[in-house]
Amino acid sequence: MAFLIITTLIKLIIIEFLFLLPLAAILTWMERRQSAYIQDRVGPTRAGITIFNHRFTLWGLIHIVADAIKMFFKEPFIPAKADKIFFKLAPLIPFAISLIIMALVPFGPDIKCIDIPIIGTWLLTNFPEYSNITLQIARVDTGLLLVFAISSLSIYGIILAGWASNNRYALLGGLRAVAQAISYEITLGLTIVGIFIIFGTAELSQIVAAQQQPLFTSLPTWGVFVQPLGAVFFFIAAIAESKRLPFDLPEGESEIIGYFVEYSSMAFGMFMLGEYLEIVVLSAVFTTLFFGGWHLPIIINLQINSFLAAILGMIIFGVKVFLLSALQLQIRWTLPRFRYDQLMRLGWKNILPIALANIFITAGLVWIDPTYKLAAYFGMGLTIIFIILVIIGPRRATLTATTSFNNPNQNQV
Amino acid sequence: MIIKVRERTKMSAYERLYLPEVFRGLGVTLKHLFHNLFGNHKTRPLQTVRYPEQKLNYPERFRGQHRLLRRDNGSTRCVACYLCATACPAYCIHIVAGEAKDPKIEKYPTSFTIDMLRCIYCGLCVEACPEDAIRMDTGIHTKPFLARSDAVMGHLELLAFPGQKDTSLPYGAQEYRVLKNTEKI
Ligand code: SF4
Ligand code: SF4
């Protein structure tokens, strides 16, 4: 028992406090820098520390600290007629739920206790009943279902925030969020049915294990290869779930009044951080379902010590999650926001039928050919058609920009 | 009656697929991102002006902090006519008029303050002034303040704009009361 508690605590620290929270914090900085570069700006670079007459700004990373300090020192304002308890509780819900979901995601291969350097043999003699350490905090048989059951709870934080602040605009923002979440949750649920059909399990580490099977020679059975439609629509629906642009109608940072109008100081900061946590968690789940989790086809055949393999796996997992998070930021700074009717139409009339059709197609293809080869051919065919469409698709005559990049007024002082 | 007919360009079926266009858009933003991350900054530098170190030249008619002008004898040109205070949309000019010794001038401001935090730098006071006594051509930004009361600038500060720091010049009628910082309105 002591063994389980200690290893779980260590895993908890690694995945939640050394990976999830720092990555979310870095994303707050990254979003600003990345958007700046996309728009040919510089972004935050000012905050820094001066040590021995040398100024360290770390490319603006110190802004994270500066922001946190600012948030903590602002006045936490609660409107007079707000429901005090729920008002304070609401920002914690999305935050906590992200942490819980991360506990279900496998972030590395199992470690054999004997392979751990220095304490390996000691562990074996003292805890002979435990031979493996799973790099997943909670291995639940209904893993994937639990992920969706819990992630749908985060909407309570939002509707509570909207309702408890006793502000009509906040309430409307909360209602928009709920309507949106309900619409896209169905798509989300339908897209993972394809995953169930292909991998035949809901347990996340088994899904990862199933994705290691070679499909064609060295190509693994990753979700994207056998379920490309599912992957794309899962991603779209999941972005809509996490309320990021182009689906950010519930909050609409700059234009619409959203559910956290009445929040200030760190309560607002929690919503903010919660959003970035959701990005990371979404990337982690997406990686696990469609990108083979912690594994990479080149490394799978390496015969190395399971401890090293675990470290490698964690790094691969981290890199994949990071890249997917960066992709989400990129999408945010590329697409304009949907109108509300467009959002609903897209959810109910476009994505939902395709997700539904995807189930039947997948089921049919797997029924004809249980080795998934047919599904993979179908997926690759779709992908190739799509790439061709993107490349040779008809283009509208665009206005030619006449921006001069050398500003004559700009002079060094 | 004029009816303006705006033609709406319909999206083609390909464009209504949306996803290919999304990927094209991603391509555009990624191009900018990678250019600015790794590309040649000489051919196309970032547009940001790094402000305190790097400044743009202000246009000639830039409205900076106000100044009050003097006559040749050093007295203020302002005749306390209240036109600027009346024109001011932000109600931030406060004038207290006193009787001038020179009967041709009649009045002068014993106190003339502008609340720089309320001022919206619209320049209407300058337009209103019949004596050309107030101008906004100093070209300087109003400095940041630590207390709101510091933002209320009295006539002494307004007269001592850069280049005319010498406040020892005789000013208006000699009984002019020198306001201390704490006495500002
Ligand atoms: S610039 Fe406009 S707002 Fe400022 S003092 Fe003059 S009239 Fe008032
Ligand atoms: S309008 Fe000119 S002369 Fe009249 S009070 Fe204002 S500054 Fe003085």
JSON list of C-alpha atoms and ligand atoms in Angstrom, two decimals, chain B residues 63 66 84 87-93 114-115 118-126 134 136, ligand 1:
[
{"chain": "B", "resi": 63, "resn": "ARG", "atom": "CA", "xyz": [-1.01, 67.80, -29.40]},
{"chain": "B", "resi": 66, "resn": "HIS", "atom": "CA", "xyz": [-0.21, 72.39, -22.75]},
{"chain": "B", "resi": 84, "resn": "CYS", "atom": "CA", "xyz": [-11.05, 77.71, -22.95]},
{"chain": "B", "resi": 87, "resn": "ALA", "atom": "CA", "xyz": [-14.94, 75.04, -24.66]},
{"chain": "B", "resi": 88, "resn": "CYS", "atom": "CA", "xyz": [-13.31, 72.22, -22.77]},
{"chain": "B", "resi": 89, "resn": "PRO", "atom": "CA", "xyz": [-15.41, 69.09, -23.18]},
{"chain": "B", "resi": 90, "resn": "ALA", "atom": "CA", "xyz": [-13.73, 67.43, -20.23]},
{"chain": "B", "resi": 91, "resn": "TYR", "atom": "CA", "xyz": [-14.28, 70.35, -17.84]},
{"chain": "B", "resi": 92, "resn": "CYS", "atom": "CA", "xyz": [-10.72, 70.15, -16.72]},
{"chain": "B", "resi": 93, "resn": "ILE", "atom": "CA", "xyz": [-9.64, 73.79, -16.87]},
{"chain": "B", "resi": 114, "resn": "ILE", "atom": "CA", "xyz": [-5.56, 71.89, -15.95]},
{"chain": "B", "resi": 115, "resn": "ASP", "atom": "CA", "xyz": [-6.29, 68.43, -14.66]},
{"chain": "B", "resi": 118, "resn": "ARG", "atom": "CA", "xyz": [-9.19, 64.45, -17.20]},
{"chain": "B", "resi": 119, "resn": "CYS", "atom": "CA", "xyz": [-7.86, 66.21, -20.29]},
{"chain": "B", "resi": 120, "resn": "ILE", "atom": "CA", "xyz": [-8.52, 64.33, -23.50]},
{"chain": "B", "resi": 121, "resn": "TYR", "atom": "CA", "xyz": [-6.01, 66.35, -25.49]},
{"chain": "B", "resi": 122, "resn": "CYS", "atom": "CA", "xyz": [-8.64, 67.48, -27.95]},
{"chain": "B", "resi": 123, "resn": "GLY", "atom": "CA", "xyz": [-7.12, 70.90, -28.48]},
{"chain": "B", "resi": 124, "resn": "LEU", "atom": "CA", "xyz": [-10.40, 72.78, -28.23]},
{"chain": "B", "resi": 125, "resn": "CYS", "atom": "CA", "xyz": [-8.96, 75.07, -25.58]},
{"chain": "B", "resi": 126, "resn": "VAL", "atom": "CA", "xyz": [-6.29, 76.13, -28.05]},
{"chain": "B", "resi": 134, "resn": "ILE", "atom": "CA", "xyz": [-2.52, 78.52, -24.53]},
{"chain": "B", "resi": 136, "resn": "MET", "atom": "CA", "xyz": [-0.27, 72.38, -27.06]},
{"chain": "C", "resi": 1, "resn": "SF4", "atom": "S1", "xyz": [-7.17, 69.77, -24.73]},
{"chain": "C", "resi": 1, "resn": "SF4", "atom": "FE1", "xyz": [-9.41, 69.55, -24.66]},
{"chain": "C", "resi": 1, "resn": "SF4", "atom": "S2", "xyz": [-9.77, 68.44, -22.80]},
{"chain": "C", "resi": 1, "resn": "SF4", "atom": "FE2", "xyz": [-7.70, 69.21, -22.64]},
{"chain": "C", "resi": 1, "resn": "SF4", "atom": "S3", "xyz": [-7.84, 71.10, -21.57]},
{"chain": "C", "resi": 1, "resn": "SF4", "atom": "FE3", "xyz": [-7.96, 71.59, -23.73]},
{"chain": "C", "resi": 1, "resn": "SF4", "atom": "S4", "xyz": [-10.14, 71.64, -24.22]},
{"chain": "C", "resi": 1, "resn": "SF4", "atom": "FE4", "xyz": [-9.91, 70.60, -22.25]}
]
